[in-house]
Amino acid sequence: MFRNFKLVPQIIFGRGCFAQLDDIVEKQRATPDSWVVFVVDDVFKGKDLEKRIPAHGKDLLLWVNVKDEPKTAYVDELTLRVKAFAPFLPSAVIGIGGGSSMDLAKAVSLMLTNEGSSTLYQGWDLIKNPAVYHMAVPTLSGTGAEVSRTTVLTGPEKKLGLNSDYTVFDQVMLDPELTKDVPRDQHFYTGMDCYIHCIESLQGTYLNEFSKAYGEKSLDLCREVFLNDHPDSADKLMMASFFGGMSIAYSQVGACHALSYGLSYVLGTHHGIGCCITFDYLDEIYPEGVKEFRTMMKKCGVELPRNLVKNLSDEKIEKW
Ligand code: NAD
Ligand code: ZN
């Protein structure tokens, strides 16, 4: 069976396009009472971006903290806060931030229209009702969360996404200027998430021309960013992220992601850095990729933490 997947229907790309956010959101305000939720990474509290968020009178600016990656309990709490804000649902949920904030926005938009806890929907196509209109404004490039049909959530029993066609964003706004203040290490880790998506996809069992076309282009862009220091790196990495996400839509991720999920579930290690730590040990599976990854890491002056699982109990290893 071939997968028949849904794509993001509307995309705007370009430096400074964030200025058009108000106009785009306006189209969702069907009645004078309509209101909108902005789900925003709290790293932007007090920063210039905060002043530029087009939240009007009735809107809710919901700051989210992504110190821990998204958990089902947090999604449930945020959903309750949104529901308590007004007697009827918002007409749009706008996620502004990295993969974690975009996933929180996706999850909240789904849980506003689907009863019960988000834990009930961790899996494939368990979501019953369409989400509230939702839009992504990435401020960090690499995860591909802006284009994927999942929102990765850690629950009490498993780390598993809400995978469904309803999860896909209705609109994505790609403004590379928004990534200018990402710390160097984070830029590398999340960028490598994209690089690893491509390596895994291009070596995957489900590879076809669709995945290859996106994966190869994404890989080229990653190389321009991390090996050649291209002056338009921010633009290139934003497109690499998008294309990397498109590539794994068909081909899926591989060994590195499978192992890094365990690291994240047991130790709470964040996705990008977890993938880097794991990938660095996979030279037998991806010899060329790991070699190039190490060159990029050296060039970026990033060092990975070591011996994370040295004193881990058998019980925790088992959980992994
Ligand atoms: P993140 O969203 O967790 O953010 C990492 C750090 O960067 C945070 O401290 C954040 O505050 C900060 N940050 C974000 N933008 C910034 C900016 N412009 N300036 C300064 N700091 C900024 O990181 P991520 O790597 O983008 O996302 C990881 C999450 O994405 C994980 O939860 C992972 O499971 C998820 N993910 C989802 C998908 C998907 O398809 N849905 C795919 C891959 C990963
Ligand atoms: Zn990933």
mmCIF file of C-alpha atoms and ligand atoms in Angstrom:
data_model
loop_
_atom_site.group_PDB
_atom_site.id
_atom_site.type_symbol
_atom_site.label_atom_id
_atom_site.label_comp_id
_atom_site.label_asym_id
_atom_site.label_seq_id
_atom_site.Cartn_x
_atom_site.Cartn_y
_atom_site.Cartn_z
ATOM 1 C CA MET A 1 0.000 0.000 0.000
ATOM 2 C CA PHE A 2 1.263 3.475 -0.858
ATOM 3 C CA ARG A 3 0.880 6.160 1.746
ATOM 4 C CA ASN A 4 -1.576 8.862 0.818
ATOM 5 C CA PHE A 5 -0.528 11.776 2.950
ATOM 6 C CA LYS A 6 -1.707 15.290 3.469
ATOM 7 C CA LEU A 7 0.529 18.300 2.891
ATOM 8 C CA VAL A 8 0.532 21.765 4.400
ATOM 9 C CA PRO A 9 -1.795 23.683 2.046
ATOM 10 C CA GLN A 10 -0.372 27.198 2.506
ATOM 11 C CA ILE A 11 3.205 28.342 2.881
ATOM 12 C CA ILE A 12 4.779 31.763 2.985
ATOM 13 C CA PHE A 13 8.587 32.054 2.805
ATOM 14 C CA GLY A 14 10.918 35.034 3.007
ATOM 15 C CA ARG A 15 12.970 37.263 5.273
ATOM 16 C CA GLY A 16 10.589 39.595 7.079
ATOM 17 C CA CYS A 17 7.384 37.775 6.107
ATOM 18 C CA PHE A 18 6.489 37.672 9.832
ATOM 19 C CA ALA A 19 5.136 41.196 9.224
ATOM 20 C CA GLN A 20 2.268 39.570 7.278
ATOM 21 C CA LEU A 21 1.158 37.422 10.212
ATOM 22 C CA ASP A 22 -1.629 39.790 11.237
ATOM 23 C CA ASP A 23 -3.117 39.775 7.713
ATOM 24 C CA ILE A 24 -2.996 35.996 7.491
ATOM 25 C CA VAL A 25 -4.539 35.471 10.931
ATOM 26 C CA GLU A 26 -7.194 38.105 10.190
ATOM 27 C CA LYS A 27 -8.722 35.796 7.565
ATOM 28 C CA GLN A 28 -9.543 33.325 10.366
ATOM 29 C CA ARG A 29 -11.446 35.902 12.401
ATOM 30 C CA ALA A 30 -14.865 35.100 10.989
ATOM 31 C CA THR A 31 -16.990 37.054 13.507
ATOM 32 C CA PRO A 32 -16.330 40.099 15.727
ATOM 33 C CA ASP A 33 -16.094 37.691 18.698
ATOM 34 C CA SER A 34 -13.496 35.413 17.101
ATOM 35 C CA TRP A 35 -10.316 35.036 19.044
ATOM 36 C CA VAL A 36 -6.932 33.487 18.469
ATOM 37 C CA VAL A 37 -4.355 31.709 20.657
ATOM 38 C CA PHE A 38 -0.663 32.414 20.156
ATOM 39 C CA VAL A 39 1.366 29.510 21.595
ATOM 40 C CA VAL A 40 4.783 31.109 22.009
ATOM 41 C CA ASP A 41 8.122 29.831 23.341
ATOM 42 C CA ASP A 42 8.790 31.817 26.525
ATOM 43 C CA VAL A 43 12.378 32.401 25.396
ATOM 44 C CA PHE A 44 10.855 35.391 23.549
ATOM 45 C CA LYS A 45 9.352 37.004 26.675
ATOM 46 C CA GLY A 46 10.594 40.591 26.783
ATOM 47 C CA LYS A 47 12.331 40.233 23.407
ATOM 48 C CA ASP A 48 11.611 42.216 20.221
ATOM 49 C CA LEU A 49 9.510 39.392 18.805
ATOM 50 C CA GLU A 50 7.002 39.707 21.663
ATOM 51 C CA LYS A 51 6.142 43.242 20.549
ATOM 52 C CA ARG A 52 5.622 42.049 16.992
ATOM 53 C CA ILE A 53 3.080 39.313 17.836
ATOM 54 C CA PRO A 54 -0.243 40.538 16.418
ATOM 55 C CA ALA A 55 -2.390 39.611 19.437
ATOM 56 C CA HIS A 56 -5.501 41.800 19.668
ATOM 57 C CA GLY A 57 -8.045 42.511 22.404
ATOM 58 C CA LYS A 58 -9.729 39.125 22.747
ATOM 59 C CA ASP A 59 -6.708 36.992 21.905
ATOM 60 C CA LEU A 60 -4.762 34.765 24.271
ATOM 61 C CA LEU A 61 -0.978 34.918 24.348
ATOM 62 C CA LEU A 62 -0.021 31.554 25.833
ATOM 63 C CA TRP A 63 3.650 31.378 26.809
ATOM 64 C CA VAL A 64 5.014 27.857 26.808
ATOM 65 C CA ASN A 65 8.127 26.516 28.435
ATOM 66 C CA VAL A 66 10.141 23.940 26.516
ATOM 67 C CA LYS A 67 12.821 23.139 29.077
ATOM 68 C CA ASP A 68 11.250 19.687 29.032
ATOM 69 C CA GLU A 69 10.121 18.444 25.651
ATOM 70 C CA PRO A 70 6.307 18.281 25.246
ATOM 71 C CA LYS A 71 4.504 15.956 27.621
ATOM 72 C CA THR A 72 0.904 14.790 27.439
ATOM 73 C CA ALA A 73 0.189 16.259 30.903
ATOM 74 C CA TYR A 74 1.417 19.679 29.744
ATOM 75 C CA VAL A 75 -0.712 19.516 26.581
ATOM 76 C CA ASP A 76 -3.772 18.644 28.693
ATOM 77 C CA GLU A 77 -3.058 21.540 31.051
ATOM 78 C CA LEU A 78 -2.610 24.038 28.202
ATOM 79 C CA THR A 79 -5.788 22.795 26.513
ATOM 80 C CA LEU A 80 -7.772 23.356 29.715
ATOM 81 C CA ARG A 81 -6.379 26.872 29.999
ATOM 82 C CA VAL A 82 -7.452 27.667 26.441
ATOM 83 C CA LYS A 83 -10.921 26.176 27.006
ATOM 84 C CA ALA A 84 -11.326 28.186 30.217
ATOM 85 C CA PHE A 85 -10.417 31.446 28.477
ATOM 86 C CA ALA A 86 -13.709 31.866 26.596
ATOM 87 C CA PRO A 87 -17.094 30.098 26.318
ATOM 88 C CA PHE A 88 -16.364 29.018 22.734
ATOM 89 C CA LEU A 89 -13.307 27.733 20.896
ATOM 90 C CA PRO A 90 -10.652 29.980 19.355
ATOM 91 C CA SER A 91 -10.649 30.273 15.586
ATOM 92 C CA ALA A 92 -6.901 29.715 15.260
ATOM 93 C CA VAL A 93 -3.885 28.397 17.162
ATOM 94 C CA ILE A 94 -0.559 29.921 16.098
ATOM 95 C CA GLY A 95 2.626 28.152 17.276
ATOM 96 C CA ILE A 96 5.753 30.317 17.407
ATOM 97 C CA GLY A 97 9.036 28.623 18.367
ATOM 98 C CA GLY A 98 11.121 25.527 17.703
ATOM 99 C CA GLY A 99 9.940 21.931 17.271
ATOM 100 C CA SER A 100 8.678 21.740 20.871
ATOM 101 C CA SER A 101 6.485 24.838 20.622
ATOM 102 C CA MET A 102 5.194 23.863 17.186
ATOM 103 C CA ASP A 103 4.316 20.401 18.528
ATOM 104 C CA LEU A 104 2.531 21.944 21.521
ATOM 105 C CA ALA A 105 0.512 24.162 19.186
ATOM 106 C CA LYS A 106 -0.422 21.180 17.021
ATOM 107 C CA ALA A 107 -1.387 19.113 20.049
ATOM 108 C CA VAL A 108 -3.488 21.850 21.652
ATOM 109 C CA SER A 109 -5.328 22.525 18.375
ATOM 110 C CA LEU A 110 -6.194 18.806 18.186
ATOM 111 C CA MET A 111 -7.165 18.412 21.810
ATOM 112 C CA LEU A 112 -9.550 21.382 21.682
ATOM 113 C CA THR A 113 -11.830 19.325 19.443
ATOM 114 C CA ASN A 114 -11.132 15.794 20.724
ATOM 115 C CA GLU A 115 -12.435 14.717 24.123
ATOM 116 C CA GLY A 116 -10.305 13.466 26.999
ATOM 117 C CA SER A 117 -6.577 13.334 27.602
ATOM 118 C CA SER A 118 -3.988 13.497 24.819
ATOM 119 C CA THR A 119 -2.674 10.113 26.044
ATOM 120 C CA LEU A 120 -5.744 8.539 24.404
ATOM 121 C CA TYR A 121 -4.559 9.608 20.975
ATOM 122 C CA GLN A 122 -0.864 8.662 21.067
ATOM 123 C CA GLY A 123 -0.561 6.444 18.016
ATOM 124 C CA TRP A 124 -1.641 6.389 14.407
ATOM 125 C CA ASP A 125 -4.894 7.919 13.173
ATOM 126 C CA LEU A 126 -6.664 7.800 16.531
ATOM 127 C CA ILE A 127 -7.748 11.449 16.322
ATOM 128 C CA LYS A 128 -11.477 11.579 15.536
ATOM 129 C CA ASN A 129 -12.266 15.237 14.816
ATOM 130 C CA PRO A 130 -10.494 17.904 12.750
ATOM 131 C CA ALA A 131 -8.369 20.317 14.772
ATOM 132 C CA VAL A 132 -8.885 24.038 15.179
ATOM 133 C CA TYR A 133 -7.095 25.889 12.317
ATOM 134 C CA HIS A 134 -3.409 25.866 13.254
ATOM 135 C CA MET A 135 -0.349 27.569 11.930
ATOM 136 C CA ALA A 136 3.405 27.229 12.507
ATOM 137 C CA VAL A 137 5.975 29.979 12.691
ATOM 138 C CA PRO A 138 9.320 28.215 13.242
ATOM 139 C CA THR A 139 12.082 30.147 15.019
ATOM 140 C CA LEU A 140 14.567 27.264 14.924
ATOM 141 C CA SER A 141 15.260 25.109 11.858
ATOM 142 C CA GLY A 142 15.779 21.385 11.577
ATOM 143 C CA THR A 143 13.059 19.195 13.061
ATOM 144 C CA GLY A 144 10.675 19.350 10.121
ATOM 145 C CA ALA A 145 7.832 19.601 12.674
ATOM 146 C CA GLU A 146 6.455 22.444 10.549
ATOM 147 C CA VAL A 147 5.589 19.985 7.803
ATOM 148 C CA SER A 148 5.029 16.616 9.490
ATOM 149 C CA ARG A 149 1.794 14.801 10.376
ATOM 150 C CA THR A 150 2.836 14.168 13.953
ATOM 151 C CA THR A 151 3.328 15.936 17.251
ATOM 152 C CA VAL A 152 5.798 14.044 19.406
ATOM 153 C CA LEU A 153 4.589 13.688 22.999
ATOM 154 C CA THR A 154 6.005 11.935 26.024
ATOM 155 C CA GLY A 155 3.255 10.304 28.060
ATOM 156 C CA PRO A 156 3.286 8.283 31.263
ATOM 157 C CA GLU A 157 3.748 5.072 29.287
ATOM 158 C CA LYS A 158 5.376 5.991 26.010
ATOM 159 C CA LYS A 159 6.934 8.625 23.827
ATOM 160 C CA LEU A 160 4.665 8.571 20.821
ATOM 161 C CA GLY A 161 3.118 11.175 18.583
ATOM 162 C CA LEU A 162 -0.432 12.108 17.728
ATOM 163 C CA ASN A 163 -0.071 10.985 14.105
ATOM 164 C CA SER A 164 -2.931 11.963 11.839
ATOM 165 C CA ASP A 165 -3.858 13.975 8.772
ATOM 166 C CA TYR A 166 -5.566 16.422 11.135
ATOM 167 C CA THR A 167 -2.206 17.099 12.801
ATOM 168 C CA VAL A 168 -0.755 18.772 9.684
ATOM 169 C CA PHE A 169 -0.596 22.568 9.920
ATOM 170 C CA ASP A 170 -3.027 24.610 7.807
ATOM 171 C CA GLN A 171 -0.432 27.299 7.214
ATOM 172 C CA VAL A 172 3.328 27.592 7.691
ATOM 173 C CA MET A 173 5.222 30.866 7.838
ATOM 174 C CA LEU A 174 8.937 30.508 7.096
ATOM 175 C CA ASP A 175 10.822 33.676 8.016
ATOM 176 C CA PRO A 176 14.559 32.915 8.337
ATOM 177 C CA GLU A 177 15.143 36.180 10.238
ATOM 178 C CA LEU A 178 13.404 34.666 13.260
ATOM 179 C CA THR A 179 16.266 32.210 13.794
ATOM 180 C CA LYS A 180 18.986 34.863 14.171
ATOM 181 C CA ASP A 181 19.395 34.536 17.962
ATOM 182 C CA VAL A 182 19.471 30.736 18.248
ATOM 183 C CA PRO A 183 22.498 29.755 20.392
ATOM 184 C CA ARG A 184 25.323 28.137 18.415
ATOM 185 C CA ASP A 185 25.068 24.683 20.012
ATOM 186 C CA GLN A 186 21.295 24.558 19.582
ATOM 187 C CA HIS A 187 21.638 25.644 15.950
ATOM 188 C CA PHE A 188 23.966 22.699 15.408
ATOM 189 C CA TYR A 189 21.899 20.091 17.293
ATOM 190 C CA THR A 190 18.598 20.941 15.629
ATOM 191 C CA GLY A 191 20.334 21.388 12.264
ATOM 192 C CA MET A 192 21.816 17.922 12.662
ATOM 193 C CA ASP A 193 18.356 16.538 13.349
ATOM 194 C CA CYS A 194 17.619 17.560 9.766
ATOM 195 C CA TYR A 195 20.922 16.180 8.456
ATOM 196 C CA ILE A 196 20.244 12.835 10.196
ATOM 197 C CA HIS A 197 16.661 12.722 8.854
ATOM 198 C CA CYS A 198 18.162 12.914 5.364
ATOM 199 C CA ILE A 199 20.879 10.324 5.930
ATOM 200 C CA GLU A 200 18.349 7.919 7.440
ATOM 201 C CA SER A 201 15.732 8.566 4.815
ATOM 202 C CA LEU A 202 18.184 8.143 1.929
ATOM 203 C CA GLN A 203 19.382 4.831 3.337
ATOM 204 C CA GLY A 204 15.919 3.683 4.367
ATOM 205 C CA THR A 205 14.046 0.642 3.146
ATOM 206 C CA TYR A 206 11.094 2.738 2.001
ATOM 207 C CA LEU A 207 13.149 5.096 -0.153
ATOM 208 C CA ASN A 208 11.483 6.164 -3.396
ATOM 209 C CA GLU A 209 12.040 9.024 -5.851
ATOM 210 C CA PHE A 210 9.736 11.294 -3.859
ATOM 211 C CA SER A 211 11.784 10.945 -0.678
ATOM 212 C CA LYS A 212 15.028 10.981 -2.603
ATOM 213 C CA ALA A 213 14.245 14.249 -4.365
ATOM 214 C CA TYR A 214 13.534 16.036 -1.092
ATOM 215 C CA GLY A 215 16.232 14.223 0.911
ATOM 216 C CA GLU A 216 19.044 14.937 -1.549
ATOM 217 C CA LYS A 217 18.196 18.618 -1.829
ATOM 218 C CA SER A 218 17.919 18.923 1.931
ATOM 219 C CA LEU A 219 21.299 17.231 2.365
ATOM 220 C CA ASP A 220 22.919 19.628 -0.144
ATOM 221 C CA LEU A 221 21.491 22.572 1.790
ATOM 222 C CA CYS A 222 22.794 21.154 5.112
ATOM 223 C CA ARG A 223 26.249 20.888 3.568
ATOM 224 C CA GLU A 224 26.159 24.503 2.408
ATOM 225 C CA VAL A 225 25.197 25.538 5.933
ATOM 226 C CA PHE A 226 27.498 23.364 8.028
ATOM 227 C CA LEU A 227 30.506 22.848 5.741
ATOM 228 C CA ASN A 228 30.586 26.001 3.605
ATOM 229 C CA ASP A 229 29.234 28.646 6.007
ATOM 230 C CA HIS A 230 27.069 30.081 3.269
ATOM 231 C CA PRO A 231 25.995 33.712 3.938
ATOM 232 C CA ASP A 232 22.326 32.725 3.437
ATOM 233 C CA SER A 233 22.636 29.881 5.926
ATOM 234 C CA ALA A 234 19.474 30.741 7.850
ATOM 235 C CA ASP A 235 17.360 30.652 4.663
ATOM 236 C CA LYS A 236 19.014 27.449 3.527
ATOM 237 C CA LEU A 237 18.572 25.630 6.828
ATOM 238 C CA MET A 238 14.914 26.614 6.983
ATOM 239 C CA MET A 239 14.327 25.067 3.570
ATOM 240 C CA ALA A 240 16.507 22.050 4.451
ATOM 241 C CA SER A 241 14.277 21.450 7.477
ATOM 242 C CA PHE A 242 11.133 21.629 5.384
ATOM 243 C CA PHE A 243 12.524 19.334 2.684
ATOM 244 C CA GLY A 244 13.959 16.932 5.273
ATOM 245 C CA GLY A 245 10.466 16.655 6.765
ATOM 246 C CA MET A 246 9.018 15.998 3.315
ATOM 247 C CA SER A 247 11.617 13.305 2.710
ATOM 248 C CA ILE A 248 10.773 11.322 5.851
ATOM 249 C CA ALA A 249 7.043 11.612 5.177
ATOM 250 C CA TYR A 250 7.499 8.658 2.830
ATOM 251 C CA SER A 251 10.792 7.118 3.767
ATOM 252 C CA GLN A 252 10.747 7.401 7.592
ATOM 253 C CA VAL A 253 13.617 7.705 10.045
ATOM 254 C CA GLY A 254 15.983 4.919 11.072
ATOM 255 C CA ALA A 255 18.255 3.463 13.757
ATOM 256 C CA CYS A 256 19.504 6.764 15.149
ATOM 257 C CA HIS A 257 16.022 8.061 15.865
ATOM 258 C CA ALA A 258 14.868 4.756 17.329
ATOM 259 C CA LEU A 259 17.784 4.781 19.792
ATOM 260 C CA SER A 260 17.555 8.474 20.592
ATOM 261 C CA TYR A 261 13.880 8.107 21.583
ATOM 262 C CA GLY A 262 15.050 5.786 24.368
ATOM 263 C CA LEU A 263 17.600 8.343 25.515
ATOM 264 C CA SER A 264 14.927 10.983 25.602
ATOM 265 C CA TYR A 265 12.347 8.769 27.362
ATOM 266 C CA VAL A 266 14.727 7.553 30.064
ATOM 267 C CA LEU A 267 16.971 10.588 30.598
ATOM 268 C CA GLY A 268 14.889 13.441 29.189
ATOM 269 C CA THR A 269 17.669 14.206 26.668
ATOM 270 C CA HIS A 270 16.404 16.664 24.062
ATOM 271 C CA HIS A 271 15.762 15.408 20.555
ATOM 272 C CA GLY A 272 18.492 17.222 18.592
ATOM 273 C CA ILE A 273 21.342 16.574 21.000
ATOM 274 C CA GLY A 274 20.057 13.009 21.607
ATOM 275 C CA CYS A 275 20.202 12.293 17.881
ATOM 276 C CA CYS A 276 23.737 13.728 17.688
ATOM 277 C CA ILE A 277 24.959 11.611 20.623
ATOM 278 C CA THR A 278 23.469 8.453 19.126
ATOM 279 C CA PHE A 279 24.513 9.146 15.529
ATOM 280 C CA ASP A 280 28.141 9.556 16.597
ATOM 281 C CA TYR A 281 28.138 5.837 17.527
ATOM 282 C CA LEU A 282 26.552 4.585 14.309
ATOM 283 C CA ASP A 283 29.530 4.555 11.930
ATOM 284 C CA GLU A 284 28.902 0.907 11.099
ATOM 285 C CA ILE A 285 25.453 1.710 9.725
ATOM 286 C CA TYR A 286 26.113 5.161 8.277
ATOM 287 C CA PRO A 287 29.923 5.318 7.725
ATOM 288 C CA GLU A 288 29.976 8.268 5.295
ATOM 289 C CA GLY A 289 27.270 10.178 7.145
ATOM 290 C CA VAL A 290 28.976 9.855 10.527
ATOM 291 C CA LYS A 291 32.312 10.944 9.035
ATOM 292 C CA GLU A 292 30.754 14.039 7.536
ATOM 293 C CA PHE A 293 28.787 14.721 10.731
ATOM 294 C CA ARG A 294 32.072 14.742 12.718
ATOM 295 C CA THR A 295 33.610 17.186 10.235
ATOM 296 C CA MET A 296 30.599 19.474 10.618
ATOM 297 C CA MET A 297 30.760 19.208 14.405
ATOM 298 C CA LYS A 298 34.438 20.148 14.400
ATOM 299 C CA LYS A 299 33.812 23.049 12.070
ATOM 300 C CA CYS A 300 31.041 24.336 14.340
ATOM 301 C CA GLY A 301 33.216 23.929 17.449
ATOM 302 C CA VAL A 302 30.589 21.815 19.212
ATOM 303 C CA GLU A 303 31.413 19.015 21.641
ATOM 304 C CA LEU A 304 28.998 16.291 22.656
ATOM 305 C CA PRO A 305 28.424 15.197 26.253
ATOM 306 C CA ARG A 306 29.785 11.712 26.966
ATOM 307 C CA ASN A 307 29.074 8.803 29.335
ATOM 308 C CA LEU A 308 25.437 9.743 29.830
ATOM 309 C CA VAL A 309 24.368 6.201 30.600
ATOM 310 C CA LYS A 310 27.483 5.138 32.543
ATOM 311 C CA ASN A 311 25.773 4.748 35.911
ATOM 312 C CA LEU A 312 22.311 3.934 34.655
ATOM 313 C CA SER A 313 20.456 1.204 36.570
ATOM 314 C CA ASP A 314 19.445 -2.062 34.843
ATOM 315 C CA GLU A 315 15.827 -1.055 35.360
ATOM 316 C CA LYS A 316 16.305 2.139 33.355
ATOM 317 C CA ILE A 317 18.254 0.375 30.630
ATOM 318 C CA GLU A 318 15.354 -2.101 30.412
ATOM 319 C CA LYS A 319 12.865 0.787 30.029
ATOM 320 C CA TRP A 320 14.967 2.098 27.142
HETATM 321 P P1 NAD B 1 13.087 23.215 20.931
HETATM 322 O O1 NAD B 1 11.856 23.721 20.325
HETATM 323 O O2 NAD B 1 12.971 22.216 22.039
HETATM 324 O O3 NAD B 1 13.982 24.449 21.401
HETATM 325 C C1 NAD B 1 15.312 24.260 21.862
HETATM 326 C C2 NAD B 1 15.797 25.515 22.560
HETATM 327 O O4 NAD B 1 15.959 26.575 21.629
HETATM 328 C C3 NAD B 1 14.813 26.014 23.607
HETATM 329 O O5 NAD B 1 15.543 26.458 24.721
HETATM 330 C C4 NAD B 1 14.125 27.173 22.919
HETATM 331 O O6 NAD B 1 13.626 28.098 23.842
HETATM 332 C C5 NAD B 1 15.257 27.732 22.094
HETATM 333 N N1 NAD B 1 14.883 28.541 20.937
HETATM 334 C C6 NAD B 1 13.976 28.280 19.961
HETATM 335 N N2 NAD B 1 13.990 29.266 19.030
HETATM 336 C C7 NAD B 1 14.890 30.166 19.449
HETATM 337 C C8 NAD B 1 15.353 31.424 18.913
HETATM 338 N N3 NAD B 1 14.925 31.913 17.734
HETATM 339 N N4 NAD B 1 16.288 32.109 19.604
HETATM 340 C C9 NAD B 1 16.787 31.628 20.784
HETATM 341 N N5 NAD B 1 16.405 30.441 21.324
HETATM 342 C C10 NAD B 1 15.473 29.729 20.656
HETATM 343 O O7 NAD B 1 14.077 22.568 19.845
HETATM 344 P P2 NAD B 1 13.867 21.791 18.483
HETATM 345 O O8 NAD B 1 15.105 21.011 18.298
HETATM 346 O O9 NAD B 1 13.438 22.705 17.397
HETATM 347 O O10 NAD B 1 12.641 20.834 18.771
HETATM 348 C C11 NAD B 1 12.767 19.620 19.463
HETATM 349 C C12 NAD B 1 11.393 19.041 19.639
HETATM 350 O O11 NAD B 1 10.816 18.787 18.348
HETATM 351 C C13 NAD B 1 11.364 17.722 20.378
HETATM 352 O O12 NAD B 1 10.318 17.735 21.316
HETATM 353 C C14 NAD B 1 11.124 16.697 19.317
HETATM 354 O O13 NAD B 1 10.465 15.548 19.799
HETATM 355 C C15 NAD B 1 10.271 17.467 18.352
HETATM 356 N N6 NAD B 1 10.294 16.978 16.986
HETATM 357 C C16 NAD B 1 9.108 16.912 16.342
HETATM 358 C C17 NAD B 1 9.051 16.451 15.049
HETATM 359 C C18 NAD B 1 7.722 16.380 14.376
HETATM 360 O O14 NAD B 1 7.666 15.938 13.240
HETATM 361 N N7 NAD B 1 6.657 16.807 14.992
HETATM 362 C C19 NAD B 1 10.215 16.060 14.371
HETATM 363 C C20 NAD B 1 11.429 16.150 15.053
HETATM 364 C C21 NAD B 1 11.461 16.615 16.361
HETATM 365 ZN ZN ZN B 2 14.404 14.001 14.296
#
